PDB file of C-alpha atoms and ligand atoms in Angstrom:
ATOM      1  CA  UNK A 321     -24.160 -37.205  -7.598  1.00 98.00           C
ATOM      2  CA  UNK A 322     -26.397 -34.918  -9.090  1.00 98.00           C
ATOM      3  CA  UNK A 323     -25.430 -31.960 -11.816  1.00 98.00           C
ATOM      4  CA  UNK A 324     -28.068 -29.307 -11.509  1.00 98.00           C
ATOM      5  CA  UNK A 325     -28.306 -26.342 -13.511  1.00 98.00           C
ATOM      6  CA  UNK A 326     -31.190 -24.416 -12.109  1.00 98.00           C
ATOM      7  CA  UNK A 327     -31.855 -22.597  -9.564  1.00 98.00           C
ATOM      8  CA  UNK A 328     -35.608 -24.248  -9.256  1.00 98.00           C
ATOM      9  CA  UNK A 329     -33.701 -27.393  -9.184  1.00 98.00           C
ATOM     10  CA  UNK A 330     -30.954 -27.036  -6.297  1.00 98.00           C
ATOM     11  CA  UNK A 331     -33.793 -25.212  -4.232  1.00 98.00           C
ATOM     12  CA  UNK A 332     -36.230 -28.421  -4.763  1.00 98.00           C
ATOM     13  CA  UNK A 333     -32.955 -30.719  -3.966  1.00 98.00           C
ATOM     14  CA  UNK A 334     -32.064 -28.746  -1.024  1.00 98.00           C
ATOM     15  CA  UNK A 335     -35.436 -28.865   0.734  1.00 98.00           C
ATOM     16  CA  UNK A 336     -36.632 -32.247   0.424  1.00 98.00           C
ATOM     17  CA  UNK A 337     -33.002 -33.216   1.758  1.00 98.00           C
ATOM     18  CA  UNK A 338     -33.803 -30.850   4.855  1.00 98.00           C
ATOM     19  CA  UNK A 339     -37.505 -32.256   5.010  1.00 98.00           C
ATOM     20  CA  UNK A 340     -35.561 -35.284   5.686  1.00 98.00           C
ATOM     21  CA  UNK A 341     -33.556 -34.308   8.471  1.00 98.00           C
ATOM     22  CA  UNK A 342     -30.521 -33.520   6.557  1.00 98.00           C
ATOM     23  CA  UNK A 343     -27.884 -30.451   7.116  1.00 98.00           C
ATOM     24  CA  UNK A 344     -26.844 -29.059   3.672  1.00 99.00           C
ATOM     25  CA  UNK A 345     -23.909 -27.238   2.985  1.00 99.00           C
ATOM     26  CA  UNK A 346     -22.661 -25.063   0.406  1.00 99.00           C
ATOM     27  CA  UNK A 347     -19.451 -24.799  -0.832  1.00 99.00           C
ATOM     28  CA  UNK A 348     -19.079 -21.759  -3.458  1.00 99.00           C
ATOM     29  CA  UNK A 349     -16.970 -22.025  -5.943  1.00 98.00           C
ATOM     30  CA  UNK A 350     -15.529 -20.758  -9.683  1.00 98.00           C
ATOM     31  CA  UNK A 351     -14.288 -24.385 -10.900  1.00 98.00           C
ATOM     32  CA  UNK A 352     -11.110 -25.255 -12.125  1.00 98.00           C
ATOM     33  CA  UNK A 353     -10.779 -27.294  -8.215  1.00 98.00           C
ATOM     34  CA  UNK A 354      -7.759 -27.850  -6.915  1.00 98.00           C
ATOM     35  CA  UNK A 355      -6.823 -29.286  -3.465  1.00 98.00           C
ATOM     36  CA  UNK A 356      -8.262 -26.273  -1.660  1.00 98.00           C
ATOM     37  CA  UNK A 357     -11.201 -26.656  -2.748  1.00 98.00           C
ATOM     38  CA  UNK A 358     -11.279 -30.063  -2.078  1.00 98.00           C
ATOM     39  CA  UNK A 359     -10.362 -29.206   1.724  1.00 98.00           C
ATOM     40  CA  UNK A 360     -13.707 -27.675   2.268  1.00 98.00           C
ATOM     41  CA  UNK A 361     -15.580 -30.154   0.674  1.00 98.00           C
ATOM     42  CA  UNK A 362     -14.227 -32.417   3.321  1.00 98.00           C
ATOM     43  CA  UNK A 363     -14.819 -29.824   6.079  1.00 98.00           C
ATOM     44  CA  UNK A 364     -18.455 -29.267   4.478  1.00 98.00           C
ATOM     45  CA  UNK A 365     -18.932 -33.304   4.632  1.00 98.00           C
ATOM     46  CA  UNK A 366     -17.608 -33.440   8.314  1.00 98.00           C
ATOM     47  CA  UNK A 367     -20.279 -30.981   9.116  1.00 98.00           C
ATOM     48  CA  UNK A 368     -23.305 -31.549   7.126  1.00 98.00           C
ATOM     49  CA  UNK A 369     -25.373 -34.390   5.413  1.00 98.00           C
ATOM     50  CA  UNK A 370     -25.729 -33.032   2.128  1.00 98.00           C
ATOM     51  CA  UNK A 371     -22.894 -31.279   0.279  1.00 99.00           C
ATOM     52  CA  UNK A 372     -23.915 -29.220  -2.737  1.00 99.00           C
ATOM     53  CA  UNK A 373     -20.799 -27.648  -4.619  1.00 99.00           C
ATOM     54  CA  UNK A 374     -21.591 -24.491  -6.824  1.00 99.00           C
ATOM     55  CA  UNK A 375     -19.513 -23.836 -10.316  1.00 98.00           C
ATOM     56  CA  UNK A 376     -20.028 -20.503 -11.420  1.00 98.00           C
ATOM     57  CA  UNK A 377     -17.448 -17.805 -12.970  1.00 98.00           C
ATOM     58  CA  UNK A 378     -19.578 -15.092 -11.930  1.00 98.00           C
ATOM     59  CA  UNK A 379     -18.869 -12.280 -14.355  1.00 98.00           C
ATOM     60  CA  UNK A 380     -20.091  -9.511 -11.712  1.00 98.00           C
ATOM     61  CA  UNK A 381     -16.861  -9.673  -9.816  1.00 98.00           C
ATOM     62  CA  UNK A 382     -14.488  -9.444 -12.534  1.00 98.00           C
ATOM     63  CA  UNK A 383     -13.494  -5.720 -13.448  1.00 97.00           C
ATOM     64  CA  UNK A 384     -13.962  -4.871 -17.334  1.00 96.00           C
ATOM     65  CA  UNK A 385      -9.962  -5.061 -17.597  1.00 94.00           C
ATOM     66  CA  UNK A 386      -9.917  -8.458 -15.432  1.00 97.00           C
ATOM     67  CA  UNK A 387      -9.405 -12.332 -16.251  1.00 97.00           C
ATOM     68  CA  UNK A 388     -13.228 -13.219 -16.790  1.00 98.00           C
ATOM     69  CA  UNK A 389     -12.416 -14.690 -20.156  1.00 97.00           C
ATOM     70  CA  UNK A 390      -9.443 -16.349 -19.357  1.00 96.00           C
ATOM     71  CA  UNK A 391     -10.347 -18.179 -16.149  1.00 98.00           C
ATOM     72  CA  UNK A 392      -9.733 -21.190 -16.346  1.00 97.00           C
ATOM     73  CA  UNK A 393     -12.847 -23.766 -16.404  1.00 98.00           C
ATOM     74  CA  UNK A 394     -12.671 -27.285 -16.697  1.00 98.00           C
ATOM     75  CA  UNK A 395     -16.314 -28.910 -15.547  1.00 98.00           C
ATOM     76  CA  UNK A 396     -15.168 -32.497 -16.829  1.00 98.00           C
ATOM     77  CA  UNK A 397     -12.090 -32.985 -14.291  1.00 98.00           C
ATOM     78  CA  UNK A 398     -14.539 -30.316 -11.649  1.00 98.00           C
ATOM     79  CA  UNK A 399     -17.265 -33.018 -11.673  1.00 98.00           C
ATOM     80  CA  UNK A 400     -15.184 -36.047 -11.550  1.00 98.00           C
ATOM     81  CA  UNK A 401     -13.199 -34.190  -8.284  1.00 98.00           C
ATOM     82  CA  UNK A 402     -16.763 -34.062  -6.949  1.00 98.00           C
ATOM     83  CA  UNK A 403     -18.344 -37.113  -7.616  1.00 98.00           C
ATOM     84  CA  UNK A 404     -15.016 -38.679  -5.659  1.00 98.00           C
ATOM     85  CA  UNK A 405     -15.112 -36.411  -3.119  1.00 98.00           C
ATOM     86  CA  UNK A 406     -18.515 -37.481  -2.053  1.00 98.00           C
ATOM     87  CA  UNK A 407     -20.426 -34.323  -2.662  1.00 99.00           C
ATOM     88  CA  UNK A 408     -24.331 -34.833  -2.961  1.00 98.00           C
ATOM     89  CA  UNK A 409     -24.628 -32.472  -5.807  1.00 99.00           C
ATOM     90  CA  UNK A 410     -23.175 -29.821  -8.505  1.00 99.00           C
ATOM     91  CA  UNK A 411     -25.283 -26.349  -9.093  1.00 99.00           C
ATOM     92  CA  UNK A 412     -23.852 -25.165 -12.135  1.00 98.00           C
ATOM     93  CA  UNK A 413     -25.893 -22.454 -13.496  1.00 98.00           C
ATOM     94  CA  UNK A 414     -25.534 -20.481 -17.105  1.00 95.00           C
ATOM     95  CA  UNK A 415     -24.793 -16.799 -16.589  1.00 95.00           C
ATOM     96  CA  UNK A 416     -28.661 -15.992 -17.733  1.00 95.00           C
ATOM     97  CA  UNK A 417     -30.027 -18.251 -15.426  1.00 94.00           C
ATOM     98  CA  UNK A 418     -28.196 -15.862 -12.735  1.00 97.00           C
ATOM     99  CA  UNK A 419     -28.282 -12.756 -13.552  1.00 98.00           C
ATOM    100  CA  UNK A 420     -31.617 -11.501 -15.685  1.00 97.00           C
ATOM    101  CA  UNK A 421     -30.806  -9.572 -18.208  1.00 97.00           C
ATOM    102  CA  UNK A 422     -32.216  -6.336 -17.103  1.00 98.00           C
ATOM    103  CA  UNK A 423     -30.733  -6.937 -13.388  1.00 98.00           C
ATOM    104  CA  UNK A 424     -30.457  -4.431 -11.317  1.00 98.00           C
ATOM    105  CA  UNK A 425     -30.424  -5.267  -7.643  1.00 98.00           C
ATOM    106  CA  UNK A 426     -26.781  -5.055  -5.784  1.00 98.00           C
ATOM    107  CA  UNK A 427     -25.862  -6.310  -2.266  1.00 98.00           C
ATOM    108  CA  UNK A 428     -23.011  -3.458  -1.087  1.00 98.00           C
ATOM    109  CA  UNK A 429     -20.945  -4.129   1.959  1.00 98.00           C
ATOM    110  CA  UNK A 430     -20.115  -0.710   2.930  1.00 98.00           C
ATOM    111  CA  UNK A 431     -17.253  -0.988   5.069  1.00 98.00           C
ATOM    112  CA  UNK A 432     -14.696  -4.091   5.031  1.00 98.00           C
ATOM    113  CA  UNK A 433     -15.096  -4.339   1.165  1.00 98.00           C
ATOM    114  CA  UNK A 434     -13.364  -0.878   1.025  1.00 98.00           C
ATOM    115  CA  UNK A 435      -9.694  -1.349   1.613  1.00 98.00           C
ATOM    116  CA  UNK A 436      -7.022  -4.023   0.403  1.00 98.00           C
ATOM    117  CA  UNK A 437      -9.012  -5.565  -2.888  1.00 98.00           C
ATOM    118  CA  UNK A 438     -11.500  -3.515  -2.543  1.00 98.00           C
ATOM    119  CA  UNK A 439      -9.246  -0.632  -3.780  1.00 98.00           C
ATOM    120  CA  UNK A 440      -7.652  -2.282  -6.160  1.00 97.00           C
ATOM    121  CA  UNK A 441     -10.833  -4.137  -7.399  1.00 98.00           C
ATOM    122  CA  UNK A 442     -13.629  -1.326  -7.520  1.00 98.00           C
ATOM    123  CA  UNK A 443     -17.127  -3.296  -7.447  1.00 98.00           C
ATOM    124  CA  UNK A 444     -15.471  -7.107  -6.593  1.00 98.00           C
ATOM    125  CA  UNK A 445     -16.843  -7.251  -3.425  1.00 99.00           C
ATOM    126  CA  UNK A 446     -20.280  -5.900  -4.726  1.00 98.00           C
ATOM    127  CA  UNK A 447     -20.118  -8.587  -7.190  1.00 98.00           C
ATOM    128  CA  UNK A 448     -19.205 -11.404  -4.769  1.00 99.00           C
ATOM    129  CA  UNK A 449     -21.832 -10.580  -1.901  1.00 99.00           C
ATOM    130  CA  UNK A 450     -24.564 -10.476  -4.878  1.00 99.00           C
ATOM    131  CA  UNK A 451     -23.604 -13.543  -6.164  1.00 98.00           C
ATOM    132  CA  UNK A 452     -23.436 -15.858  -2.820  1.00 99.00           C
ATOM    133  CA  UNK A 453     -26.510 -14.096  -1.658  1.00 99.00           C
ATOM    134  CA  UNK A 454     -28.262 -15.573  -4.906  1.00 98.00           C
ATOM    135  CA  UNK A 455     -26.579 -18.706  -3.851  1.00 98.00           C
ATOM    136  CA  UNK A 456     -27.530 -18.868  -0.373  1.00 99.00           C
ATOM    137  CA  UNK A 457     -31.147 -18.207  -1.374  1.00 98.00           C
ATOM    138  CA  UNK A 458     -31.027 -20.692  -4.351  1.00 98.00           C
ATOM    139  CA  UNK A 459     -29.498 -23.811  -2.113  1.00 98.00           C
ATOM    140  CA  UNK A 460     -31.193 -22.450   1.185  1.00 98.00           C
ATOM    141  CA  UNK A 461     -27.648 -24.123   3.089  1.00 99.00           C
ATOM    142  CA  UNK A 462     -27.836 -24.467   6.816  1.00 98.00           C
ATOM    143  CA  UNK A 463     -23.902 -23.971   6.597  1.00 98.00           C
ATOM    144  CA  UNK A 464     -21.407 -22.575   4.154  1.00 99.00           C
ATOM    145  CA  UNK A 465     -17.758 -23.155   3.648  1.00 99.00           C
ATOM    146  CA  UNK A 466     -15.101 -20.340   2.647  1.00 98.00           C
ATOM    147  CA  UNK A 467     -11.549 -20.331   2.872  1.00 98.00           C
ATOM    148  CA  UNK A 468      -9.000 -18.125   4.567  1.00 98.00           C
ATOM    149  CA  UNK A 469      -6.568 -17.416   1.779  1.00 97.00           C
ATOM    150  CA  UNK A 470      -9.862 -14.934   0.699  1.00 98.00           C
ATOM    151  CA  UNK A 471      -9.790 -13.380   4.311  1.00 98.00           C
ATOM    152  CA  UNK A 472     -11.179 -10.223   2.837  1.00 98.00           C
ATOM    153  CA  UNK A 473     -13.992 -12.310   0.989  1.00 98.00           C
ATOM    154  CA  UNK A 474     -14.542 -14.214   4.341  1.00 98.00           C
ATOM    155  CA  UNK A 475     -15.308 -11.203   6.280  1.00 98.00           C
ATOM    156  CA  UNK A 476     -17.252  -9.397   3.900  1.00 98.00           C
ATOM    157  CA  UNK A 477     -20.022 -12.318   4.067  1.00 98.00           C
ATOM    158  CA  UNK A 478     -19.110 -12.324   7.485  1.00 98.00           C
ATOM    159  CA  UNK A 479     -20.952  -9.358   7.650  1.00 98.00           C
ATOM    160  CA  UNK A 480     -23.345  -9.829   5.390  1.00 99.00           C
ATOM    161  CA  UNK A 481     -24.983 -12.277   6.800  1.00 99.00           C
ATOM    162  CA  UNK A 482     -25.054 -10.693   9.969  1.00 98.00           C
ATOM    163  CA  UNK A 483     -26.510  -7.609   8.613  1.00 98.00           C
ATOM    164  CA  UNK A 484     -29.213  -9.371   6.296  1.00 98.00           C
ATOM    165  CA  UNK A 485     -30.039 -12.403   8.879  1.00 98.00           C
ATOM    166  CA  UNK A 486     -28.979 -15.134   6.610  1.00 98.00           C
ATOM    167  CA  UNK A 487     -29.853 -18.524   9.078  1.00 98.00           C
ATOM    168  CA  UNK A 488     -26.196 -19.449   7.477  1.00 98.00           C
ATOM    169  CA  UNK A 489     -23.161 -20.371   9.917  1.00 98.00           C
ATOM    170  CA  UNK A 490     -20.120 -19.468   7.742  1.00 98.00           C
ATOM    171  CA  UNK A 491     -17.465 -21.895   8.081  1.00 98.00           C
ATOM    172  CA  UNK A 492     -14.024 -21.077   7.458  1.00 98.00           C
ATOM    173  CA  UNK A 493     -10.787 -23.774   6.675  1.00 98.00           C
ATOM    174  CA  UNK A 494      -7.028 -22.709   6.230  1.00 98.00           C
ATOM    175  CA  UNK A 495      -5.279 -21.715   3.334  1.00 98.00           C
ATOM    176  CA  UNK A 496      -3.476 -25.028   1.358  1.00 98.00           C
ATOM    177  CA  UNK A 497      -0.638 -24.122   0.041  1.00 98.00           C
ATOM    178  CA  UNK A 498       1.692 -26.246  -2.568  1.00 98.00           C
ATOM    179  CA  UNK A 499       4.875 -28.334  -1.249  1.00 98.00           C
ATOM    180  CA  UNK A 500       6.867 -25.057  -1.362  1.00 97.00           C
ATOM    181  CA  UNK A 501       4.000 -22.692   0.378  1.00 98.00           C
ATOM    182  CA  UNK A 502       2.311 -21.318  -2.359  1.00 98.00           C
ATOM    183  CA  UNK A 503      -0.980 -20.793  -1.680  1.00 98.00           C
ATOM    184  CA  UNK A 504      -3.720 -22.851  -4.331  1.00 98.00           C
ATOM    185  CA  UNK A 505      -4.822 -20.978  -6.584  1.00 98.00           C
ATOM    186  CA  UNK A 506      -6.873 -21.430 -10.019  1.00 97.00           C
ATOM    187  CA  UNK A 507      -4.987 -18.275 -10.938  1.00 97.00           C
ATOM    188  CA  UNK A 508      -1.431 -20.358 -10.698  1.00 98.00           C
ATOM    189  CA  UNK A 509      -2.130 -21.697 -13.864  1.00 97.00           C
ATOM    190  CA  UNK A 510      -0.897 -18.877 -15.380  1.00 98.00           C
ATOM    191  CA  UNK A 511       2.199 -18.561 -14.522  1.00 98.00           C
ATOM    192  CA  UNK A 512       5.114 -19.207 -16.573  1.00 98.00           C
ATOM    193  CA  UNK A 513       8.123 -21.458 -14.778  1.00 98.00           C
ATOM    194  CA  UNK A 514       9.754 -18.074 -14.044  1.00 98.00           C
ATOM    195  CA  UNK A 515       7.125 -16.352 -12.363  1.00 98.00           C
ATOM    196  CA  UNK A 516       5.915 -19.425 -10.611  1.00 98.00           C
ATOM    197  CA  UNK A 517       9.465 -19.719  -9.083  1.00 98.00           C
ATOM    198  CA  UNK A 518       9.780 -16.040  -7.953  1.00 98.00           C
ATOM    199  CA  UNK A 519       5.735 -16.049  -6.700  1.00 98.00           C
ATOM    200  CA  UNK A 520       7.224 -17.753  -3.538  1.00 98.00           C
ATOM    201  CA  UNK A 521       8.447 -15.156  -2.408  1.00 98.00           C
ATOM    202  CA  UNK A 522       4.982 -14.479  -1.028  1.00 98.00           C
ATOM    203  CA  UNK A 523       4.949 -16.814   1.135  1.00 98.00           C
ATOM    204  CA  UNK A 524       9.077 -16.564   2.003  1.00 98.00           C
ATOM    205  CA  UNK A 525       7.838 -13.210   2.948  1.00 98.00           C
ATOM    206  CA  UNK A 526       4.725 -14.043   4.887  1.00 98.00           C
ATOM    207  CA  UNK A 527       6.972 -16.688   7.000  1.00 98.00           C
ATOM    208  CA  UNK A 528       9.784 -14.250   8.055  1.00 98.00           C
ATOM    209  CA  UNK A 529       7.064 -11.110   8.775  1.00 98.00           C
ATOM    210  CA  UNK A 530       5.236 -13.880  10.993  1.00 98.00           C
ATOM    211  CA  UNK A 531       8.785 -15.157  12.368  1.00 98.00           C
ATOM    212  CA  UNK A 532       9.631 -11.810  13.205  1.00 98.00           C
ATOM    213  CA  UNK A 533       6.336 -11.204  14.789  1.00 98.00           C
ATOM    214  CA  UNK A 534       6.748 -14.454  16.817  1.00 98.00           C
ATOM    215  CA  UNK A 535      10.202 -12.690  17.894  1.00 98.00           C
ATOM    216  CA  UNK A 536       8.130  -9.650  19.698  1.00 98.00           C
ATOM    217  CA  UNK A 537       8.185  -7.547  16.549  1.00 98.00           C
ATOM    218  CA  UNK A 538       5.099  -4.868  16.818  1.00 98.00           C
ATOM    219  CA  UNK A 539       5.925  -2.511  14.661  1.00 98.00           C
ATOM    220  CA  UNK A 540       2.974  -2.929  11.612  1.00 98.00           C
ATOM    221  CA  UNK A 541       5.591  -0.662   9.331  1.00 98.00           C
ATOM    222  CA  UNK A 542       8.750  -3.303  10.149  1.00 98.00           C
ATOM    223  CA  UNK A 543       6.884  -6.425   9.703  1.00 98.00           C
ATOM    224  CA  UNK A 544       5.051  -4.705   6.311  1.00 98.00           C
ATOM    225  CA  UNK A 545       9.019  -4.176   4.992  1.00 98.00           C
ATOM    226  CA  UNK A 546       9.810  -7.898   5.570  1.00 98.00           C
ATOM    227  CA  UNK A 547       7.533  -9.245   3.117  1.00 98.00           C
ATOM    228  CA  UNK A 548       7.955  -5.661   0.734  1.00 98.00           C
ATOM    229  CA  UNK A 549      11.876  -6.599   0.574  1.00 98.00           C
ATOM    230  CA  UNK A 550      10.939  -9.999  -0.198  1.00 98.00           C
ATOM    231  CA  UNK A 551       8.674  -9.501  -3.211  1.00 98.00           C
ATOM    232  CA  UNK A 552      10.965  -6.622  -4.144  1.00 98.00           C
ATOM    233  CA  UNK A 553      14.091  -9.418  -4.576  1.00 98.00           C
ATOM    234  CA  UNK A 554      11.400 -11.122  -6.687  1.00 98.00           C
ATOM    235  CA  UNK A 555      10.708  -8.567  -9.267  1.00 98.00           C
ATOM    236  CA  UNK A 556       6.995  -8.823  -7.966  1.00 98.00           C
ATOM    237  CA  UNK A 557       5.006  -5.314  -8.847  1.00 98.00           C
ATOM    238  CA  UNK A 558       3.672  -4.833  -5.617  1.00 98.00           C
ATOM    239  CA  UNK A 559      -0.602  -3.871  -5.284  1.00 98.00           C
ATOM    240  CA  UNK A 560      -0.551  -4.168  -1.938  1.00 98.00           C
ATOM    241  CA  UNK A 561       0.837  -5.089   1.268  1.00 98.00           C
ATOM    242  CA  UNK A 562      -0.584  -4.098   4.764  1.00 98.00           C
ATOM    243  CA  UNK A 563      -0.773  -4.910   7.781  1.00 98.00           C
ATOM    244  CA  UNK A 564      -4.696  -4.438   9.586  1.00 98.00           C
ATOM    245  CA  UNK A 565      -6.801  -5.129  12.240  1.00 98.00           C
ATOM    246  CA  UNK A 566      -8.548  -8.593  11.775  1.00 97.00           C
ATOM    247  CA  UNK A 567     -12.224  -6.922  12.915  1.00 95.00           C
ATOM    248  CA  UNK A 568     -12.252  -3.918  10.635  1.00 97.00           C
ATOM    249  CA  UNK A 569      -9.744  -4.382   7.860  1.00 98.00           C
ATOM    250  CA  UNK A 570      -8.406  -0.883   9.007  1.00 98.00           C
ATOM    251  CA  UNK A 571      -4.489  -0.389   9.102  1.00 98.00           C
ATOM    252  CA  UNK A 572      -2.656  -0.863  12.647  1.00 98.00           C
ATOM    253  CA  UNK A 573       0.860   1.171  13.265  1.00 98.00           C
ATOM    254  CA  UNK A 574       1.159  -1.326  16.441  1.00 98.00           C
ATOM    255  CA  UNK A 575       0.197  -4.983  15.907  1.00 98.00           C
ATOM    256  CA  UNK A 576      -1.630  -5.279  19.617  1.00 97.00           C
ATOM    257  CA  UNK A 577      -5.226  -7.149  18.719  1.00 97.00           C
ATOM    258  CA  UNK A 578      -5.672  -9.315  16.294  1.00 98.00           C
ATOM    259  CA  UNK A 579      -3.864  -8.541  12.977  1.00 98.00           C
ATOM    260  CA  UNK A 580      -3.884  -9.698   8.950  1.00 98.00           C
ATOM    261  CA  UNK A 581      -0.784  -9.307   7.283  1.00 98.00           C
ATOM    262  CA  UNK A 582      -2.453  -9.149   3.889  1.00 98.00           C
ATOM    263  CA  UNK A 583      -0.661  -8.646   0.359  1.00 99.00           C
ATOM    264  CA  UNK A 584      -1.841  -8.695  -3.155  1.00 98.00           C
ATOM    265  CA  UNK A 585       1.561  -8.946  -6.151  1.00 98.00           C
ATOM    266  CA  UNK A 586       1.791  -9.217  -9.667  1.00 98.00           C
ATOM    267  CA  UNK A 587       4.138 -11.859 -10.761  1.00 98.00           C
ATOM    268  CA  UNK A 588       3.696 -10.811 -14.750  1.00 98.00           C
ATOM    269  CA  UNK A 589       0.464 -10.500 -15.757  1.00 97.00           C
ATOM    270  CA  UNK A 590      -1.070 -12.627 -12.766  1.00 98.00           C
ATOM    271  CA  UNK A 591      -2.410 -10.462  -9.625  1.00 98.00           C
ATOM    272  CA  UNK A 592      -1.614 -13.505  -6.505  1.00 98.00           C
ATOM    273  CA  UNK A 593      -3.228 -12.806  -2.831  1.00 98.00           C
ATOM    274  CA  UNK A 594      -2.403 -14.518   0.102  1.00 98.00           C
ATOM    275  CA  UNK A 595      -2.109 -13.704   4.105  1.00 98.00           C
ATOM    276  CA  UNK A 596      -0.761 -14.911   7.766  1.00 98.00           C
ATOM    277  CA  UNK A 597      -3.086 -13.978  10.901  1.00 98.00           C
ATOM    278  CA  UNK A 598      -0.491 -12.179  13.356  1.00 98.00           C
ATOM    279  CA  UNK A 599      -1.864 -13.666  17.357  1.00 95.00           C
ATOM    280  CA  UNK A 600      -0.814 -11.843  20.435  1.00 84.00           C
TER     281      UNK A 600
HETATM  282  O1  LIG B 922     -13.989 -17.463  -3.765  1.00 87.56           O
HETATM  283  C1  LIG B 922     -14.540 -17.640  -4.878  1.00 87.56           C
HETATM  284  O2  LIG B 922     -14.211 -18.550  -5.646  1.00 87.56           O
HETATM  285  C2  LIG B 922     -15.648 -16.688  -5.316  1.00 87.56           C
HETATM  286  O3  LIG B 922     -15.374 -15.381  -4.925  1.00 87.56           O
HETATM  287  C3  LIG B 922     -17.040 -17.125  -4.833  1.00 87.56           C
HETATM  288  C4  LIG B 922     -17.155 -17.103  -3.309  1.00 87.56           C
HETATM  289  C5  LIG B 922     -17.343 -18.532  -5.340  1.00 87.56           C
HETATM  290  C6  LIG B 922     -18.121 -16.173  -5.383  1.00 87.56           C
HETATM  291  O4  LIG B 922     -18.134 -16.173  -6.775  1.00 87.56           O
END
């Protein structure tokens, strides 16, 4: 496995392994990997011949008050992950090697970065479609990998490479969640025992709002106050919960096309997100 720390280099790497014939994919990532991450490395292997993994904590979507110092990084267990996971080769640029110092170009989604995170977040999803366009035009991918507990994140690019003609299929892989359903997350690391046991209710709440749905529930408000009354047992300080339309983000009052059921908690100091698609 190669560890490459330049964008010269992954470029070089990627092309002579599509001069041969090979499919590359990308998998994008902040470190610290955990089992989801390791899902769509497999997905990435199943559907490519080359698997580059990035590891950057890329300071442009954190917000000034955010966790960009804290996030947890770990390259020594990230690499050795990788290396058994089969993956062709690590980009993991420095911050300058990024992001010149006098940078000044943005890529802004206009529309489906607004709601949900993008509230709460102001300039995240500027940050993030920046950053993976660098990365798609660094490691030149035929495919890239993204998973769904990011739904938001997922459609943003989504778009984004519609819109700016990436040649990139996006590729997307289900949310993996721990023995008791809470979705991975680098983030989980910082919860204390306490929180970590009442930060289930996310996903208690996400099952019965999705169980109720299953029941013929249509009612976006109803299904919404399942999961609020669940967090709300929890002491969780709600940021978000809503219930929207799957193609523009925007908020249904009648789940009858295809929905997200999308909520965003604090569980002490740690902001959690996770989702269920609602099918007719
Ligand atoms: O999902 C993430 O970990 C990040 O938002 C991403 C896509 C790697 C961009 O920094």
């Amino acid at each position: 496995m190669k560890l490459i720390h330049t964008p010269k280099d992954i470029r070089d790497a990627s092309r002579q392994w599509r001069a041969a014939g090979r499919r590359v994919a990308l998998v994008p990532t902040m470190g610290f990997l955990h089992e989801g991450h390791l899902s769509l490395i497999r997905l990435a292997s199943e559907q490519a011949d080359a698997v580059v993994v990035s590891i950057f904590v890329n300071p442009a979507q954190f917000g000034p008050n955010e966790d960009f110092a804290q996030y947890p990084r770990d390259l020594t267990a990230d690499l050795r992950l990788c290396e058994r996971a089969g993956v062709d080769a690590v980009f993991q640029p420095e911050a300058a090697q990024i992001y010149a110092a006098d940078h000044s170009t943005w890529v802004v989604e206009e529309k489906l970065s607004q709601p949900l995170c993008g509230e709460s977040r102001p300039g995240h999803f500027r940050g993030v479609a920046t950053v993976v366009a660098k990365l798609f035009n660094e490691v030149e991918p035929d495919i890239a990998v993204f998973g769904h507990k990011d739904a938001q994140q997922v459609l943003v690019i989504q778009r984004m490479v519609r819109d700016l003609d990436f040649p990139i299929d996006i590729i997307t892989a289900p949310t993996v969640r721990e023995a008791d359903g809470l979705a991975m997350s680098s983030r989980n690391t910082y919860l204390t025992a306490d929180e970590r046991r009442r930060a289930i209710s996310i996903h208690r709440g996400l099952n019965r709002a999705k169980a109720a749905f299953a029941g013929g529930e249509r009612n976006a408000a109803v299904l919404r106050q399942v999961l609020v009354c669940e967090l709300e047992q929890a002491a969780a300080r709600i940021d978000y919960v809503e219930c929207v339309s799957r193609n523009s983000l925007q908020p249904l009052m009648l789940v009858d096309q295809p929905a997200l059921l999308a909520v965003a908690a604090f569980f002490g100091g740690t902001r959690l997100i996770d989702n269920v698609y609602l099918d007719i």
